[in-house]
């Protein structure tokens, strides 16, 4: 384990070591704790408005897409169990430019999830009289008092993280048992009380917007957002007691469990709706009562006179989002740690306290979360941006896997992805299609966020804020800027773009163009990836578990 021998500033702990204390259950529950968050409380309602009952297909397709991406991460996480893994795999495969870029995408995703979860807590809290003034009921925007409460909740998430990864894992595991139990209870109780399959053909039919509606719901209805989080086991791999065995199992197991739970939640939400709550159309134009629910599952329970279940769900509306926000706060600090180890951000992000916690990263996550409450003061206003940033981050994994398979064919792979030559480029196509489906209104905001990130990364380099100067390897990342620019242009002229009623690329053709462009970029990246020798030099820095640091799984 490398350490910095330079004297630490007075009063500051400058130790780079992380504690390897998390077992299989802790890793799995870290991912499940992220997957089961505010998504289950809101996405079945918002996705139903987008696609109608055909949203059931959307959930299955979204689950398959995420499972494919998760399988890629499972191989990578087992090979190289490093803290902040998703930010570092592209660095090892393509050098500094790609590593810095995908590292920023990963950090942007992680640091902005916690404020979304806090917003979800406050939205459901509006049910209680004491919280009525926290959020405007018409716009769902936080009031001044609501922002103050939100900042306090963010501070609590950070404070729990300061106690160390062992306490965090125990806290998250306890919360995750609850978070899984309540959706399962909701599925059981609602299906027993009202399971009306005729709802499939209510309002304006089963599939009012056709295939485009099904795809749009995946990206904008909260479906992909709900599935996000499986990579948390990768992010915490540097603190796993037995990462080569446990990381792949945790990644695959969590995403399969999450997919099953979410599909069942959508089924019971659709079939439990009373006919009187549906309206003439599935979207808000149909004036259905359910489209105005601020607490969807709790309000269905109330309509069905299951008051005790509504009470349990309102309680869970504090626990589930808070638990997800907690683990994403953890993940963002580990990502910052990994970025600093690679020399992309100031070296202070490597400082850890006596409990092995990268505390500067926690403070950065807190500040970023608080800033998000100002321009994005509602749950809905951040979901699509985070979805696109997340899948952009996920896109780095199949590229890295393809490069490692070509350059390091004989490397130790505790989990080996079957048919990787097919599934790896397919995973990259899937990630880019989800970006397409989020639409231009989201993609241009993502572009601005990317530019902000590059400004930070350049400033770190210019002002020598990190003594480690990674080799940027421009040739190995020669595909990156054309990739980002090309995706922006394609989305702009697509049926999801600035002129959806009269697009340059009609629906279907835009999907084909994205798929072809993805393959062009994928095989371009394979050709220019770092050499075998350079990759081996870079992965020599990987923090593998040392014998004396092994701890029994728990």
XYZ file of C-alpha atoms in Angstrom:
554
model
C 0.000 0.000 0.000
C 1.633 3.250 -1.054
C 1.859 6.178 1.328
C 2.909 9.746 0.986
C 6.055 10.434 2.974
C 5.722 14.199 2.811
C 4.923 15.790 6.167
C 1.224 16.290 6.742
C -0.087 19.747 7.504
C -0.659 20.383 11.189
C -3.871 18.821 12.429
C -4.559 16.808 9.287
C -4.322 13.066 8.863
C -2.515 12.147 5.680
C -2.820 8.393 5.498
C -3.790 6.791 2.192
C -4.740 3.330 3.457
C -8.272 1.938 3.310
C -9.606 -0.775 5.630
C -10.534 -4.102 4.026
C -13.492 -4.994 6.219
C -16.494 -5.626 3.934
C -17.700 -9.150 3.131
C -20.080 -10.512 0.489
C -23.242 -9.477 2.340
C -21.892 -5.984 2.923
C -20.989 -5.572 -0.771
C -24.291 -6.991 -2.006
C -26.250 -4.820 0.377
C -24.212 -1.784 -0.667
C -25.423 -2.331 -4.241
C -28.973 -3.271 -3.200
C -29.095 -0.286 -0.870
C -28.414 1.916 -3.887
C -30.796 0.122 -6.249
C -33.772 0.214 -3.869
C -34.107 3.913 -3.145
C -36.510 6.607 -4.226
C -36.971 4.836 -7.567
C -39.496 2.358 -6.190
C -41.479 5.178 -4.618
C -41.890 7.242 -7.819
C -40.807 5.408 -11.010
C -43.825 3.070 -11.432
C -46.049 6.164 -11.556
C -43.879 8.309 -13.843
C -43.016 5.447 -16.219
C -46.700 4.459 -16.527
C -47.504 7.999 -17.654
C -44.894 7.747 -20.421
C -45.672 4.323 -21.901
C -49.020 3.199 -20.484
C -49.312 -0.499 -19.507
C -46.608 -1.299 -22.084
C -44.273 0.040 -19.419
C -44.051 -3.576 -18.238
C -42.008 -4.209 -21.380
C -39.904 -1.136 -20.576
C -38.995 -2.508 -17.144
C -37.977 -5.882 -18.578
C -35.903 -4.293 -21.362
C -34.304 -1.902 -18.887
C -33.509 -4.791 -16.559
C -31.902 -6.795 -19.361
C -29.850 -3.753 -20.394
C -28.593 -3.213 -16.851
C -27.849 -6.919 -16.361
C -25.622 -6.874 -19.464
C -23.802 -3.794 -18.166
C -23.522 -5.396 -14.730
C -21.959 -8.564 -16.147
C -19.233 -6.425 -17.712
C -18.600 -4.755 -14.349
C -18.523 -8.145 -12.632
C -15.506 -9.276 -14.679
C -13.691 -5.986 -14.226
C -14.406 -5.748 -10.500
C -13.084 -9.246 -9.900
C -9.934 -8.620 -11.955
C -9.027 -5.275 -10.450
C -10.688 -4.660 -7.069
C -9.741 -1.026 -6.582
C -11.526 1.704 -4.690
C -13.590 3.785 -7.109
C -13.321 1.080 -9.769
C -15.630 2.517 -12.432
C -13.551 5.678 -12.498
C -10.283 3.785 -12.873
C -10.861 0.960 -15.373
C -10.729 3.331 -18.411
C -7.569 4.857 -16.951
C -5.790 1.503 -17.026
C -7.019 0.700 -20.547
C -6.733 4.071 -22.310
C -4.552 6.318 -20.180
C -5.027 9.685 -18.562
C -7.388 11.494 -20.940
C -9.981 8.719 -20.957
C -9.468 7.970 -17.271
C -10.008 11.586 -16.270
C -13.124 11.859 -18.444
C -14.872 8.706 -17.266
C -13.788 9.446 -13.733
C -15.616 12.750 -13.914
C -18.725 11.072 -15.362
C -18.691 8.601 -12.463
C -18.204 11.253 -9.803
C -20.905 13.473 -11.310
C -23.346 10.584 -11.070
C -22.460 9.597 -7.506
C -22.312 13.074 -5.995
C -25.727 14.123 -7.320
C -27.729 11.057 -6.286
C -27.738 11.939 -2.580
C -29.560 15.275 -3.099
C -32.147 13.496 -5.270
C -32.815 11.027 -2.470
C -33.102 13.846 0.045
C -35.612 15.577 -2.237
C -37.600 12.330 -2.339
C -37.675 12.198 1.458
C -38.983 15.747 1.656
C -41.577 15.149 -1.077
C -43.152 12.263 0.833
C -42.749 14.180 4.092
C -45.251 16.718 2.743
C -47.930 14.223 3.823
C -47.290 15.265 7.422
C -48.531 18.581 8.730
C -45.187 19.655 10.187
C -43.576 19.404 6.716
C -46.261 21.149 4.657
C -44.114 24.225 4.079
C -40.993 22.370 2.984
C -42.057 21.860 -0.648
C -44.414 23.771 -2.929
C -47.228 21.252 -3.640
C -47.755 22.608 -7.179
C -44.141 22.709 -8.385
C -42.472 20.212 -5.974
C -39.705 22.806 -5.506
C -38.011 23.133 -2.123
C -38.843 26.216 -0.065
C -36.180 28.043 1.973
C -37.094 25.958 5.004
C -37.027 22.835 2.842
C -33.499 23.636 1.655
C -32.352 24.053 5.267
C -33.843 20.666 6.199
C -32.281 19.120 3.080
C -28.832 20.426 4.051
C -29.249 18.952 7.539
C -30.122 15.548 6.076
C -27.083 15.720 3.783
C -24.929 16.507 6.826
C -26.281 13.434 8.645
C -25.357 11.200 5.692
C -21.823 12.578 5.745
C -21.555 12.213 9.528
C -22.425 8.489 9.416
C -19.734 7.977 6.774
C -17.130 9.553 9.056
C -17.416 6.622 11.482
C -15.751 4.238 9.043
C -16.635 1.564 6.553
C -17.411 -1.145 9.146
C -20.097 0.968 10.823
C -21.310 2.137 7.416
C -21.685 -1.445 6.192
C -23.567 -2.445 9.344
C -25.830 0.613 9.113
C -26.515 0.098 5.435
C -27.123 -3.643 5.843
C -29.732 -3.012 8.535
C -31.425 -0.340 6.417
C -31.323 -2.528 3.288
C -33.155 -5.403 4.979
C -35.927 -2.921 5.708
C -35.735 -1.376 2.224
C -36.213 -4.750 0.556
C -38.887 -5.931 2.985
C -41.232 -2.956 2.477
C -41.477 -3.171 -1.348
C -42.041 -6.935 -1.015
C -44.739 -6.312 1.585
C -46.329 -3.724 -0.696
C -46.304 -6.173 -3.617
C -47.985 -8.867 -1.515
C -50.650 -6.684 0.132
C -51.705 -4.746 -2.977
C -51.872 -7.885 -5.120
C -54.179 -9.517 -2.554
C -56.452 -6.475 -2.167
C -56.848 -5.372 -5.786
C -55.377 -7.150 -8.808
C -57.450 -5.926 -11.742
C -55.861 -7.124 -14.993
C -58.484 -5.213 -17.028
C -56.363 -2.113 -16.344
C -54.137 -3.293 -19.189
C -56.743 -1.966 -21.620
C -58.017 1.092 -19.757
C -57.631 4.735 -20.837
C -56.061 4.975 -24.319
C -54.953 1.356 -24.491
C -52.065 -0.932 -23.693
C -49.399 0.783 -25.786
C -50.531 4.348 -26.595
C -47.175 5.631 -27.897
C -45.835 2.498 -29.547
C -42.218 1.402 -29.479
C -40.939 4.949 -28.967
C -42.975 5.279 -25.782
C -41.543 2.000 -24.477
C -37.966 3.165 -25.124
C -38.576 6.679 -23.806
C -39.939 5.317 -20.526
C -36.713 3.371 -19.994
C -34.664 6.572 -19.935
C -37.070 9.297 -18.800
C -39.605 7.413 -16.689
C -37.110 6.676 -13.932
C -36.534 3.036 -14.924
C -32.783 3.160 -15.548
C -32.446 5.581 -12.639
C -34.125 2.995 -10.405
C -31.716 0.266 -11.493
C -28.627 2.402 -10.902
C -26.381 1.401 -8.043
C -25.125 -2.117 -8.809
C -21.655 -0.659 -9.335
C -21.360 0.313 -5.659
C -19.754 -3.089 -4.999
C -17.076 -2.084 -7.533
C -16.603 1.288 -5.856
C -15.993 -0.388 -2.482
C -13.807 -3.198 -3.861
C -10.730 -1.576 -2.315
C -12.299 -2.206 1.109
C -13.500 -5.761 0.454
C -12.123 -8.603 2.561
C -12.153 -11.011 -0.420
C -12.765 -8.876 -3.522
C -11.933 -11.394 -6.251
C -14.622 -13.751 -4.975
C -17.196 -11.343 -3.581
C -17.303 -8.397 -6.002
C -18.613 -10.338 -9.054
C -21.180 -12.151 -6.902
C -22.394 -8.923 -5.326
C -22.726 -7.099 -8.666
C -24.643 -9.885 -10.432
C -26.783 -10.842 -7.438
C -27.893 -7.299 -6.653
C -28.988 -6.433 -10.194
C -30.958 -9.676 -10.623
C -32.765 -9.133 -7.315
C -33.420 -5.489 -8.165
C -34.881 -6.325 -11.571
C -37.305 -8.875 -10.109
C -38.497 -6.472 -7.404
C -39.040 -3.531 -9.771
C -40.952 -5.529 -12.371
C -43.275 -6.854 -9.654
C -43.743 -3.331 -8.249
C -44.843 -2.032 -11.639
C -47.258 -4.946 -12.050
C -49.003 -4.338 -8.723
C -49.042 -0.557 -9.194
C -50.808 -0.930 -12.541
C -53.283 -3.605 -11.426
C -54.049 -2.046 -8.024
C -55.174 1.282 -9.519
C -58.947 1.800 -9.141
C -60.603 2.630 -12.476
C -61.678 5.976 -11.060
C -57.993 6.997 -10.687
C -56.923 6.333 -14.291
C -58.615 8.921 -16.519
C -59.056 9.132 -20.308
C -55.313 8.824 -21.091
C -52.387 7.377 -19.207
C -50.429 10.635 -19.274
C -51.294 13.773 -17.325
C -53.389 15.066 -20.231
C -55.925 12.388 -19.397
C -56.491 14.056 -16.004
C -56.251 10.735 -14.161
C -56.104 11.061 -10.390
C -53.024 8.835 -10.163
C -50.908 11.285 -12.215
C -51.203 13.829 -9.397
C -50.099 11.461 -6.615
C -47.212 12.888 -4.586
C -46.773 9.548 -2.783
C -47.905 6.983 -5.376
C -47.933 3.684 -3.485
C -49.048 5.238 -0.204
C -51.952 7.001 -1.915
C -53.056 3.809 -3.691
C -53.080 2.083 -0.298
C -55.204 4.926 1.059
C -57.665 4.659 -1.847
C -57.977 0.932 -1.146
C -58.550 1.619 2.586
C -55.315 -0.058 3.646
C -54.296 2.696 6.030
C -51.680 0.699 7.923
C -49.788 -0.028 4.687
C -49.887 3.651 3.728
C -48.349 4.481 7.110
C -45.567 1.917 6.617
C -44.827 3.289 3.129
C -44.641 6.862 4.405
C -42.118 5.682 6.989
C -40.171 3.844 4.299
C -40.138 7.052 2.250
C -37.640 8.292 4.826
C -35.618 5.082 5.146
C -35.183 3.946 1.512
C -34.043 7.241 -0.045
C -31.901 8.052 2.983
C -30.157 4.678 2.730
C -29.444 5.140 -0.963
C -28.191 8.675 -0.392
C -25.960 7.335 2.365
C -24.226 4.747 0.182
C -23.847 7.147 -2.764
C -22.191 9.645 -0.443
C -19.767 6.837 0.382
C -19.273 6.019 -3.297
C -18.568 9.601 -4.309
C -15.827 9.942 -1.687
C -14.189 6.717 -2.914
C -14.399 7.913 -6.502
C -12.667 11.152 -5.523
C -10.026 9.058 -3.747
C -9.466 7.010 -6.917
C -9.309 10.101 -9.101
C -6.691 11.594 -6.811
C -4.633 8.402 -6.828
C -4.566 8.709 -10.601
C -3.515 12.367 -10.385
C -6.677 13.945 -11.854
C -7.844 15.936 -8.828
C -5.956 17.525 -5.910
C -4.033 15.113 -3.690
C -5.993 16.161 -0.589
C -8.732 13.776 -1.716
C -6.411 10.920 -0.697
C -6.329 12.014 2.934
C -8.018 9.529 5.244
C -8.805 9.749 8.926
C -7.886 7.228 11.624
C -10.794 5.011 10.533
C -9.568 4.877 6.938
C -12.271 7.211 5.622
C -11.371 9.607 2.737
C -12.905 12.550 4.539
C -12.082 15.312 2.041
C -14.163 13.470 -0.544
C -17.040 13.338 1.936
C -16.904 17.096 2.406
C -16.848 17.606 -1.375
C -19.916 15.374 -1.725
C -21.702 17.387 0.965
C -20.947 20.735 -0.687
C -21.943 19.466 -4.146
C -25.187 18.050 -2.810
C -26.081 21.330 -1.141
C -25.384 23.243 -4.369
C -27.708 20.899 -6.262
C -30.642 21.968 -4.094
C -30.444 25.459 -5.600
C -30.640 24.910 -9.409
C -32.300 21.462 -9.131
C -34.631 21.674 -6.139
C -36.914 18.738 -7.010
C -36.668 14.975 -7.553
C -37.864 15.126 -11.151
C -35.428 17.844 -12.204
C -32.331 15.662 -11.695
C -33.397 12.140 -12.663
C -32.839 12.347 -16.427
C -29.493 14.130 -16.086
C -28.204 11.507 -13.676
C -29.485 8.704 -15.904
C -27.524 9.999 -18.895
C -24.405 10.689 -16.813
C -24.589 7.201 -15.325
C -24.846 5.322 -18.600
C -22.075 7.495 -20.023
C -20.002 6.336 -17.059
C -21.085 2.728 -17.632
C -19.943 3.024 -21.261
C -16.333 3.077 -20.124
C -16.578 -0.444 -18.699
C -17.248 -2.418 -21.926
C -14.543 -0.419 -23.694
C -12.114 -1.301 -20.897
C -13.173 -4.947 -20.902
C -12.646 -5.186 -24.664
C -9.189 -3.679 -24.334
C -8.181 -6.020 -21.487
C -9.411 -9.078 -23.384
C -7.244 -8.106 -26.378
C -4.156 -6.929 -24.508
C -4.274 -9.243 -21.463
C -5.927 -12.467 -22.666
C -4.284 -14.626 -19.985
C -4.931 -12.359 -16.980
C -6.585 -13.863 -13.901
C -10.370 -13.455 -14.201
C -12.299 -14.761 -11.166
C -15.456 -14.176 -13.191
C -15.160 -14.483 -16.971
C -17.977 -12.939 -19.013
C -19.286 -15.489 -21.552
C -19.382 -14.316 -25.182
C -17.543 -11.124 -24.279
C -16.713 -10.447 -27.916
C -20.440 -9.974 -28.510
C -21.708 -8.722 -25.141
C -19.040 -6.077 -24.631
C -19.829 -4.013 -27.776
C -23.540 -4.689 -27.156
C -23.202 -3.174 -23.675
C -21.609 -0.069 -25.216
C -24.468 0.226 -27.730
C -27.017 -0.113 -24.916
C -25.408 2.673 -22.913
C -25.489 5.020 -25.905
C -29.090 4.161 -26.784
C -30.173 5.130 -23.284
C -28.433 8.477 -23.771
C -30.391 8.880 -27.017
C -33.680 8.087 -25.280
C -33.127 10.764 -22.615
C -33.461 13.387 -25.361
C -31.760 16.622 -26.312
C -33.135 18.644 -23.394
C -31.114 16.424 -21.068
C -28.091 15.762 -23.278
C -27.178 19.441 -23.717
C -27.183 19.858 -19.926
C -24.957 16.815 -19.658
C -22.624 18.476 -22.158
C -22.370 21.551 -19.947
C -21.598 19.339 -16.947
C -18.848 17.613 -18.928
C -17.271 20.981 -19.790
C -17.313 21.979 -16.107
C -15.518 18.755 -15.285
C -12.847 19.337 -17.888
C -12.306 22.829 -16.472
C -11.651 21.342 -13.020
C -9.315 18.681 -14.405
C -7.325 21.231 -16.415
C -7.046 23.559 -13.406
C -5.675 20.699 -11.301
C -2.989 20.133 -13.897
C -2.101 23.784 -14.460
C -1.846 24.698 -10.772
C 0.044 21.524 -9.774
C -2.501 20.485 -7.138
C -1.438 16.850 -7.334
C 2.218 15.836 -7.421
C 1.389 12.778 -9.535
C 1.254 13.743 -13.216
C -0.340 10.923 -15.169
C 0.645 10.422 -18.768
C -2.341 11.611 -20.772
C -1.890 9.259 -23.745
C -3.806 11.299 -26.325
C -3.547 8.651 -29.013
C -5.178 5.979 -26.845
C -8.090 8.384 -26.249
C -8.274 9.735 -29.804
C -11.808 8.313 -30.107
C -13.169 10.138 -27.040
C -13.908 13.654 -28.300
C -15.346 12.407 -31.629
C -17.510 10.008 -29.606
C -18.937 12.721 -27.344
C -19.429 15.209 -30.163
C -20.939 12.595 -32.462
C -23.445 11.489 -29.813
C -24.447 15.104 -29.259
C -25.073 15.684 -32.961
C -26.997 12.429 -33.385
C -29.281 13.182 -30.442
C -29.840 16.740 -31.680
C -31.085 15.615 -35.121
C -32.933 12.516 -33.859
C -36.604 11.960 -33.108
C -35.618 12.556 -29.462
C -33.863 15.805 -30.413
C -34.629 19.507 -30.691
C -37.377 18.976 -33.309
C -39.043 15.629 -32.460
C -42.013 16.241 -34.778
C -39.806 16.887 -37.819
C -36.425 15.235 -37.140
C -33.603 14.734 -39.604
C -33.323 11.145 -38.343
C -36.757 9.562 -37.979
C -37.508 7.153 -35.158
C -35.832 3.839 -35.866
C -33.176 5.358 -38.092
C -31.768 7.280 -35.128
C -31.499 4.030 -33.173
C -29.662 2.397 -36.076
C -27.270 5.338 -36.425
C -26.446 5.255 -32.704
C -25.766 1.517 -32.897
C -23.467 1.936 -35.919
C -21.678 4.926 -34.372
C -21.183 2.946 -31.156
C -19.535 0.101 -33.069
C -17.285 2.535 -34.943
C -16.122 4.073 -31.663
C -15.789 0.697 -29.932
C -13.500 -0.832 -32.548
C -11.603 2.427 -32.943
C -10.925 2.340 -29.200
C -9.798 -1.285 -29.403
C -7.228 -0.386 -32.052
C -5.651 2.492 -30.108
C -5.872 1.126 -26.547
C -2.676 1.137 -24.519
C -0.143 -1.582 -25.213
C 0.085 -4.683 -23.061
C 3.221 -3.373 -21.374
C 1.665 -0.002 -20.529
C -1.500 -1.574 -19.156
C 0.552 -3.910 -16.980
C 2.541 -0.969 -15.651
C -0.643 0.871 -14.756
C -2.365 -2.057 -13.086
C 0.769 -2.557 -11.017
C -0.652 0.270 -8.931
C -3.839 -1.702 -8.193
C -4.559 -2.052 -4.477
C -4.920 -5.831 -4.131
C -5.688 -7.312 -0.707
C -2.613 -8.085 1.333
C -2.544 -11.228 3.460
C -2.271 -9.367 6.732
C -5.248 -7.167 5.785
C -7.622 -10.072 5.201
C -10.626 -10.110 7.515
C -13.352 -12.729 7.828
C -16.406 -12.111 5.658
C -19.468 -10.872 7.449
